[in-house]
Structure formats: C-alpha cells, structure tokens
Coordinates of C-alpha atoms in Angstrom, one line a residue:
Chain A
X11 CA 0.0 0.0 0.0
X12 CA 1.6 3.2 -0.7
X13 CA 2.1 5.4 2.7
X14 CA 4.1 7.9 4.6
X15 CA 6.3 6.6 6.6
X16 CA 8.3 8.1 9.4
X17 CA 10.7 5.6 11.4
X18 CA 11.8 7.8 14.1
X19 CA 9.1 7.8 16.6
X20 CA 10.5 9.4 19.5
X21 CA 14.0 11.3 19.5
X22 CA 15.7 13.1 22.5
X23 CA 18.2 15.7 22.2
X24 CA 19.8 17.9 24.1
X25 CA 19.4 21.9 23.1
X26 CA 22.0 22.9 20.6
X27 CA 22.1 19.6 19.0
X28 CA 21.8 19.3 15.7
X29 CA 18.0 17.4 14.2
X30 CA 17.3 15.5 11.5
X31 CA 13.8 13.8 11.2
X32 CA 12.9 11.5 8.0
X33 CA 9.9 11.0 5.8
X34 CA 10.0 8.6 3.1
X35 CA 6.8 8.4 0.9
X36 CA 6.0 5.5 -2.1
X37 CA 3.6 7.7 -4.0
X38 CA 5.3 8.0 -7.7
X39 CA 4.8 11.0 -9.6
X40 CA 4.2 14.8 -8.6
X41 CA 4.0 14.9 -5.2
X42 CA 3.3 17.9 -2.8
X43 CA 4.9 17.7 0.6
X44 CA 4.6 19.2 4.1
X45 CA 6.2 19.0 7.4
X46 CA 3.4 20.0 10.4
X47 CA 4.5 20.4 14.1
X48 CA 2.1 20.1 17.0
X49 CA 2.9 21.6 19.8
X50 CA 1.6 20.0 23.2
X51 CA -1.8 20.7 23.4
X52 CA -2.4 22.2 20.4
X53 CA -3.4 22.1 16.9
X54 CA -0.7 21.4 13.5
X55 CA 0.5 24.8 12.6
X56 CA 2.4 24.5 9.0
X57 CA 6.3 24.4 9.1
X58 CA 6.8 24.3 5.4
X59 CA 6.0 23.0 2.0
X60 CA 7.5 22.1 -1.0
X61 CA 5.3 22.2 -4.2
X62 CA 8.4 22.3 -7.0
X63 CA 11.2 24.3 -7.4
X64 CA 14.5 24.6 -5.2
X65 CA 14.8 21.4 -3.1
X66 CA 16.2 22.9 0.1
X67 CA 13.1 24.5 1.4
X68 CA 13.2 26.8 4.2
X69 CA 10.6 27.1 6.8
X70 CA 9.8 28.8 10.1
X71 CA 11.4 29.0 12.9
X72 CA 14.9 27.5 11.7
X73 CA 13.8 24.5 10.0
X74 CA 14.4 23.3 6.6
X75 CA 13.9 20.0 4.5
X76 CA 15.3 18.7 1.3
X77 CA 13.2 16.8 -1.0
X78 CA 15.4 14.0 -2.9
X79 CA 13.2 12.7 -5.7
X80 CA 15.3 9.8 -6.1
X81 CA 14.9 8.3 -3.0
X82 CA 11.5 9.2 -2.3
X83 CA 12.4 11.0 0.8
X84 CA 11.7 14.8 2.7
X85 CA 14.1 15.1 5.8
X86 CA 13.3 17.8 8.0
X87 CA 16.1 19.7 9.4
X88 CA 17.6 21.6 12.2
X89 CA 21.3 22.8 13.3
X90 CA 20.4 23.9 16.8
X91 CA 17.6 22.7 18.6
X92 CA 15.8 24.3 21.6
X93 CA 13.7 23.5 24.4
X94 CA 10.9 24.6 22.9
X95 CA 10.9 22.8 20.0
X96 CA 9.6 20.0 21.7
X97 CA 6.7 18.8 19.8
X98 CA 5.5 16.2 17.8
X99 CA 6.4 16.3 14.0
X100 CA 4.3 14.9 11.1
X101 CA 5.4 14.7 7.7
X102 CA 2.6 14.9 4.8
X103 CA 2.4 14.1 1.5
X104 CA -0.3 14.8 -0.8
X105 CA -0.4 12.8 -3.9
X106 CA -1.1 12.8 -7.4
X107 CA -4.9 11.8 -6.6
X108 CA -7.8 13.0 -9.0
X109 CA -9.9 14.9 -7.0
X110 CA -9.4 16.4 -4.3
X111 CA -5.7 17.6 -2.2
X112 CA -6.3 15.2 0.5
X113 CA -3.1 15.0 2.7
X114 CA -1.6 11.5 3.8
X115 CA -0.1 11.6 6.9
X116 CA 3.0 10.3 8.4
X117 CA 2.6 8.4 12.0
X118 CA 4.7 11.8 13.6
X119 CA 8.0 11.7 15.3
X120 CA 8.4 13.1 19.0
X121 CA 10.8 15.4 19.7
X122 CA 11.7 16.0 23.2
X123 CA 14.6 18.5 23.7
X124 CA 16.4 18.5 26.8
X125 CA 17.7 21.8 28.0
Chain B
X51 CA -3.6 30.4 9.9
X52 CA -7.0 30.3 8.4
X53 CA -9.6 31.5 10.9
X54 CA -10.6 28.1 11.4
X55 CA -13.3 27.3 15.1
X56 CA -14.1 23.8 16.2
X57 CA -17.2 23.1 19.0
X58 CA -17.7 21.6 20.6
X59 CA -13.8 21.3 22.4
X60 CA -14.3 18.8 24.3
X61 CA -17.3 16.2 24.9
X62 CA -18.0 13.3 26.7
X63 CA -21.0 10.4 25.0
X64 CA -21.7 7.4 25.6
X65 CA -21.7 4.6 23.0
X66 CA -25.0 4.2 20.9
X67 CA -25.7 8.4 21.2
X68 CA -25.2 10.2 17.5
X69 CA -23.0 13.3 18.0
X70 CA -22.3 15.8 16.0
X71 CA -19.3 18.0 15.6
X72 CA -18.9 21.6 13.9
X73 CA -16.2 22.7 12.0
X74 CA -16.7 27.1 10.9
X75 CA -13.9 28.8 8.8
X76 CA -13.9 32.6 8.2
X77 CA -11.5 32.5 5.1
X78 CA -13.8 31.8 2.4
X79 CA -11.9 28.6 1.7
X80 CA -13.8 26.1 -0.8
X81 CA -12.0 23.1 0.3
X82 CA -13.1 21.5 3.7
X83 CA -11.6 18.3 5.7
X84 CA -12.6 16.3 8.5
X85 CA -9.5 14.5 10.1
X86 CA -9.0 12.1 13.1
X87 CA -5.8 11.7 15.2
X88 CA -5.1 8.5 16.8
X89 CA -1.7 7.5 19.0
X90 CA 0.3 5.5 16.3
X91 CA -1.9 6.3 13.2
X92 CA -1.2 10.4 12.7
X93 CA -4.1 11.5 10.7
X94 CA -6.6 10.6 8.6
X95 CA -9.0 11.7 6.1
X96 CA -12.6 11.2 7.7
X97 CA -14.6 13.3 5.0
X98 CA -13.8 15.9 2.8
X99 CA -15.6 18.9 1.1
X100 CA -15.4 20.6 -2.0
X101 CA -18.1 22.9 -2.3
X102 CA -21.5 23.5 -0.9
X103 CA -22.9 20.0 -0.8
X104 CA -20.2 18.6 -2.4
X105 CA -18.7 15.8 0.1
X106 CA -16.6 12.8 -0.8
X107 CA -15.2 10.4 1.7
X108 CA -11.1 9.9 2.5
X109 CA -9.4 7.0 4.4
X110 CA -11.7 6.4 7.1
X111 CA -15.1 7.4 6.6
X112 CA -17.0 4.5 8.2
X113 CA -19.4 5.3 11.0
X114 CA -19.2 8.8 10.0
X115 CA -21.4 11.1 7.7
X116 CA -21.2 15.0 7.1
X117 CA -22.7 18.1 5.8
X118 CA -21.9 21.2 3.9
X119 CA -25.2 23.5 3.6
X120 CA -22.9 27.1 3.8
X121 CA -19.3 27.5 2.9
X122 CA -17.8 28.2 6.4
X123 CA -19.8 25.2 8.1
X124 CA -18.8 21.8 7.7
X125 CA -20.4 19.4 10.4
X126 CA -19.7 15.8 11.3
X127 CA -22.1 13.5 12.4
X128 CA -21.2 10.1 13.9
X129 CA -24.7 8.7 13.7
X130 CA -24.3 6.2 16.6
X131 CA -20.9 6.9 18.7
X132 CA -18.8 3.6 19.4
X133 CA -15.7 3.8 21.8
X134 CA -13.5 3.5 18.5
X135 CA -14.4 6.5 17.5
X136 CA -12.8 8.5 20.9
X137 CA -10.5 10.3 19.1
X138 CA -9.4 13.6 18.5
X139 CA -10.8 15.8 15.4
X140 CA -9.2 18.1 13.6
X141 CA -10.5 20.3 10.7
X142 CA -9.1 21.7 7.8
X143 CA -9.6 24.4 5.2
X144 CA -7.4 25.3 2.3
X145 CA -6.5 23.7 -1.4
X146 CA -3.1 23.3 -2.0
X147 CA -2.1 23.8 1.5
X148 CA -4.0 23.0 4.4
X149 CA -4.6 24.5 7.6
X150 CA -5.9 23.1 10.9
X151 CA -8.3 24.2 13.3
X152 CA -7.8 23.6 17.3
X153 CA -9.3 20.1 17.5
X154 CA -12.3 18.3 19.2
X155 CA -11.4 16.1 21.7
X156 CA -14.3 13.3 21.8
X157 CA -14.4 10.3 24.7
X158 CA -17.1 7.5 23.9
X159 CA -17.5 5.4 27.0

C-alpha cells in the first residue's frame, strides 16, 4: 500500500544539537509535501512545504527540509535545537490523486529537547 | 492560519448516542476536511468537502457522515458513537495547502 512513513518515533536531544527527522513516501509522480508540528496541546501549525522548485526549502522557525526525488524522501532539518521545540512532528504528502488535495499523513515523530 | 473554530472542544458520550461536531472557517476557503488523530496512526481523512454539498469520503469514513449547507460550516455527524471513534478531530480548510483548526477532543464510553 503506498504510505508515509516516518521511522523515528521518539527522538531526544539535548538543546544545541543538531535534528534531522525522516519522511519517506512510495507515491510516484508529482507529489506535494509538508512538514506540520504540534505543539503540546495544540493544533498542527504549517512548518513548510514544498510544491516544485528549489529542493532545500526553508521554513519557520529554523527548520528546513530537502526533497530528494530519487529516494523518495523529505528530511526535516535543524542545526540547533531548543527547548521549545519540543513537539511532535508529522510529515505529509499529498499525492497525485484525482480529485481532491487530501493529505496523507506520516505516523509523527516526537521530539523532546532536553535543556 | 485560516480563521478556522471547532465546537464543541471537548465532549464526553456514551456509545449508541449520535453526536455531531462543527467545524466554521472565516476564510472563504472552498476546500473543507474532517481528520481524526489517533496514537500510532497520525491523521486521517474522515470526509472531505469541495463545495457547498459537495462531500466525498477519504481513508476512514465509516461510522461517519457529514454536511456542507454554507461555505464556512462543515459538520460531522457520527450517527451512533462507538468507543472507536474517541479520538481527537481536527479540521481543515485550504486547497493546496491545508490549515488546521484547534481540534475536538471526543471520549465514547
């Protein structure tokens, strides 16, 4: 079945260390994809996106992510992390469906950042 | 972030009682989504909408129905709550990019 998958479920750092979270997704063709973060609590706020274009996409707050085509993949990325990043962190992918832009979801990763 | 409200926040049902969840948007946004977040699972597509009265159903649309009658309401209606539908609720509005709304958080005992 195709799917998002994201194999890091729960990753502990300590603040200023450096963050790398993956998302591989088996959807061929165009994709659009998205890293979300949820904050305890609260509700997915957008981190970035990457429609076409440069692959290095920047997004709030520090993070970027670098969509290889070849290998299917969208690592999210971060040299320095803090304390408040702590949060849970999904990656999306929405596919080259007819239809309708209906996002498929990764299972998330939890960050925890130790200060 | 779209101006996106969810009610009710919270709520409490027992299994066997339908329950119905709102979902109003301020942004003028055509596209409407329904989502449910489970430990393990992410999200997933409950329902979506792409117009007035135009629904279509995504991953998990079992044991759910909804309804668009105006642009900024989209409702969901679990027509007889089971305890695997506690859960929490999210909706979305946007096309190409989606944004959330705070969530619902729903216990079926």
């Amino acid at each position: 079945a195709q799917s998002v998958s994201q194999h890091n479920h729960h990753v502990i750092l300590s603040e200023a260390a450096s963050l790398e979270l993956g998302c591989n997704y088996s959807y061929g063709g165009t994709v659009n994809l998205f890293w979300y973060v949820q904050y305890p609590g609260q509700h997915l706020q957008l981190l970035l996106k990457y429609f076409s274009g440069d692959p290095l996409v920047k997004g709030i707050k520090g993070f970027e992510a670098e969509f290889i085509k070849s290998k299917f993949s969208f690592n999210l990325r971060k040299p320095s992390v803090q304390w408040s990043d702590t949060a849970e962190y999904f990656c999306a992918v929405n596919p080259p469906i007819t239809g309708a832009n209906n996002l498929f979801f990764g299972t998330g990763t939890r960050l925890t950042v130790i200060p | 972030d779209a101006g996106i409200t969810q009610s009710p926040r919270h709520k409490v049902t027992e299994t066997g009682t339908p329950v119905t969840l709102r979902c109003h948007q301020t942004e003028n946004h055509r596209y409407m989504y329904w989502y449910r977040q489970d430990p393990g699972h992410g999200l997933r597509l409950i329902h979506y909408s792409y117009g007035v009265k135009d629904t279509d159903k995504g991953e998990v649309s079992d044991g759910y129905s909804v309804s668009r009658s105006k642009t900024e309401d989209f409702l969901l209606t679990l027509e007889s709550a089971t305890s695997s539908q506690t859960s929490v609720y999210f909706c979305a509005t946007g096309q190409e990019t989606q944004y959330f709304g705070p969530g619902t958080r729903l216990l079926v005992l």
